[in-house]
């Protein structure tokens, strides 16, 4: 089952009802589409501007709520698969950090998310996905403590 909460936010309560229903009919995977041009729906402790500037309605899930949702689903035999759609739909990142989209005369790009340094090779690798794994999640502090 795939739910696009980036475009159409659903409360945690609605998601728990969906998980209960999925478990009843033996659906064992919930794909949550958490980022797109319309919203960045999960909390980043490292870059809180992503939450403040990324969606018109201002709704997002805290890390605490997402951890509880994952636990709730696991108790019912449902695995949650998060989708963070980068680089294809990176408008929320550009809205939060416009300098990332500004090209310099030397071909590099403007300041990083902290506005004081240029994007490192590591950050560019995160956007292109060439490093594999959960690099975008680590880069933007999605699952940081």
CSV table of C-alpha atoms in Angstrom, one decimal:
chain,number,residue,atom,x,y,z
A,1,UNK,CA,0.0,0.0,0.0
A,2,UNK,CA,1.4,3.4,-1.0
A,3,UNK,CA,0.2,6.6,0.7
A,4,UNK,CA,1.4,10.0,-0.6
A,5,UNK,CA,1.5,12.1,2.6
A,6,UNK,CA,3.8,14.7,0.9
A,7,UNK,CA,0.9,15.9,-1.2
A,8,UNK,CA,-2.0,15.0,1.1
A,9,UNK,CA,-1.1,15.1,4.7
A,10,UNK,CA,-2.8,12.5,7.0
A,11,UNK,CA,-2.7,12.7,10.7
A,12,UNK,CA,-0.9,10.0,12.7
A,13,UNK,CA,-4.4,8.8,13.9
A,14,UNK,CA,-5.5,8.3,10.3
A,15,UNK,CA,-2.3,6.4,9.5
A,16,UNK,CA,-2.8,4.1,12.5
A,17,UNK,CA,-6.3,3.3,11.3
A,18,UNK,CA,-4.9,2.5,7.8
A,19,UNK,CA,-2.3,0.3,9.3
A,20,UNK,CA,-4.9,-1.6,11.3
A,21,UNK,CA,-7.0,-2.1,8.2
A,22,UNK,CA,-3.9,-3.2,6.2
A,23,UNK,CA,-3.1,-5.8,8.8
A,24,UNK,CA,-6.6,-7.1,8.8
A,25,UNK,CA,-6.4,-7.8,5.0
A,26,UNK,CA,-2.8,-9.0,5.4
A,27,UNK,CA,-1.1,-6.2,3.6
A,28,UNK,CA,2.4,-6.2,5.1
A,29,UNK,CA,4.1,-3.1,3.6
A,30,UNK,CA,3.1,0.6,3.9
A,31,UNK,CA,5.1,2.8,1.5
A,32,UNK,CA,5.0,6.4,2.9
A,33,UNK,CA,5.9,9.1,0.3
A,34,UNK,CA,7.4,11.6,2.7
A,35,UNK,CA,8.9,14.3,0.4
A,36,UNK,CA,8.0,15.9,-2.9
A,37,UNK,CA,7.6,19.3,-4.3
A,38,UNK,CA,4.4,19.8,-2.2
A,39,UNK,CA,6.0,19.1,1.1
A,40,UNK,CA,8.7,17.8,3.4
A,41,UNK,CA,6.8,15.8,5.9
A,42,UNK,CA,9.3,14.7,8.4
A,43,UNK,CA,11.3,16.5,11.0
A,44,UNK,CA,14.9,17.3,10.6
A,45,UNK,CA,16.7,18.4,13.8
A,46,UNK,CA,19.8,19.4,11.7
A,47,UNK,CA,17.9,21.6,9.2
A,48,UNK,CA,14.6,22.8,10.8
A,49,UNK,CA,14.0,25.2,8.0
A,50,UNK,CA,13.0,22.3,5.9
A,51,UNK,CA,9.9,21.9,8.1
A,52,UNK,CA,9.2,25.6,8.4
A,53,UNK,CA,9.4,26.5,4.7
A,54,UNK,CA,8.6,23.3,2.9
A,55,UNK,CA,4.8,23.0,2.7
A,56,UNK,CA,2.0,25.5,2.4
A,57,UNK,CA,0.0,23.9,5.3
A,58,UNK,CA,3.0,23.5,7.7
A,59,UNK,CA,2.2,19.9,8.7
A,60,UNK,CA,5.0,17.4,9.2
A,61,UNK,CA,5.7,14.3,11.3
A,62,UNK,CA,8.0,14.6,14.3
A,63,UNK,CA,10.7,11.9,14.6
A,64,UNK,CA,9.0,10.8,17.8
A,65,UNK,CA,5.7,10.3,16.0
A,66,UNK,CA,7.4,8.4,13.1
A,67,UNK,CA,9.2,6.1,15.4
A,68,UNK,CA,6.0,5.4,17.3
A,69,UNK,CA,4.2,4.7,13.9
A,70,UNK,CA,6.9,2.3,12.8
A,71,UNK,CA,6.6,0.5,16.2
A,72,UNK,CA,2.8,0.4,15.9
A,73,UNK,CA,3.0,-1.0,12.4
A,74,UNK,CA,5.7,-3.6,13.3
A,75,UNK,CA,3.4,-4.9,16.1
A,76,UNK,CA,0.8,-5.6,13.4
A,77,UNK,CA,3.2,-7.2,11.0
A,78,UNK,CA,3.4,-4.2,8.7
A,79,UNK,CA,6.7,-2.7,7.5
A,80,UNK,CA,6.9,1.0,6.8
A,81,UNK,CA,9.1,1.9,3.8
A,82,UNK,CA,9.8,5.7,3.7
A,83,UNK,CA,10.4,7.4,0.3
A,84,UNK,CA,12.5,10.6,0.3
A,85,UNK,CA,12.3,11.7,-3.3
A,86,UNK,CA,15.7,13.4,-4.0
A,87,UNK,CA,17.0,14.8,-6.4
A,88,UNK,CA,13.8,14.6,-8.5
A,89,UNK,CA,11.6,16.6,-6.2
A,90,UNK,CA,13.9,18.9,-4.3
A,91,UNK,CA,11.8,22.1,-4.3
A,92,UNK,CA,11.3,22.0,-0.5
A,93,UNK,CA,15.1,22.0,-0.1
A,94,UNK,CA,15.5,24.9,-2.5
A,95,UNK,CA,12.7,26.8,-0.7
A,96,UNK,CA,14.4,26.3,2.6
A,97,UNK,CA,17.9,27.0,1.3
A,98,UNK,CA,17.8,29.1,-1.9
A,99,UNK,CA,21.5,29.5,-2.0
A,100,UNK,CA,21.8,25.8,-3.0
A,101,UNK,CA,20.3,26.7,-6.4
A,102,UNK,CA,22.7,29.6,-7.1
A,103,UNK,CA,25.5,28.8,-9.5
A,104,UNK,CA,28.8,30.5,-9.0
A,105,UNK,CA,31.1,31.6,-11.8
A,106,UNK,CA,33.5,28.7,-11.1
A,107,UNK,CA,30.7,26.2,-11.7
A,108,UNK,CA,30.2,25.4,-8.0
A,109,UNK,CA,27.0,26.1,-6.2
A,110,UNK,CA,26.3,28.6,-3.3
A,111,UNK,CA,26.4,28.0,0.4
A,112,UNK,CA,25.3,24.8,2.0
A,113,UNK,CA,22.3,24.5,4.2
A,114,UNK,CA,24.0,26.4,7.0
A,115,UNK,CA,24.5,29.3,4.5
A,116,UNK,CA,28.2,29.6,5.3
A,117,UNK,CA,30.0,26.9,3.3
A,118,UNK,CA,29.8,25.7,-0.3
A,119,UNK,CA,28.2,22.4,-1.0
A,120,UNK,CA,30.8,19.7,-0.4
A,121,UNK,CA,31.3,16.7,-2.8
A,122,UNK,CA,29.6,14.6,-0.1
A,123,UNK,CA,26.5,16.7,-0.3
A,124,UNK,CA,26.4,16.6,-4.1
A,125,UNK,CA,26.8,12.8,-3.9
A,126,UNK,CA,23.8,12.7,-1.6
A,127,UNK,CA,21.7,14.6,-4.1
A,128,UNK,CA,22.7,12.4,-7.0
A,129,UNK,CA,22.3,9.2,-5.0
A,130,UNK,CA,25.6,7.8,-6.2
A,131,UNK,CA,26.7,6.9,-2.7
A,132,UNK,CA,23.8,4.5,-2.1
A,133,UNK,CA,22.1,3.7,1.2
A,134,UNK,CA,20.4,6.3,3.2
A,135,UNK,CA,22.8,9.2,2.4
A,136,UNK,CA,20.0,11.8,2.0
A,137,UNK,CA,18.5,10.8,5.3
A,138,UNK,CA,21.9,11.2,7.0
A,139,UNK,CA,22.7,14.4,5.2
A,140,UNK,CA,19.5,16.1,6.3
A,141,UNK,CA,19.4,14.7,9.8
A,142,UNK,CA,16.2,12.7,9.2
A,143,UNK,CA,17.1,9.9,11.6
A,144,UNK,CA,19.5,11.8,13.8
A,145,UNK,CA,19.0,11.4,17.6
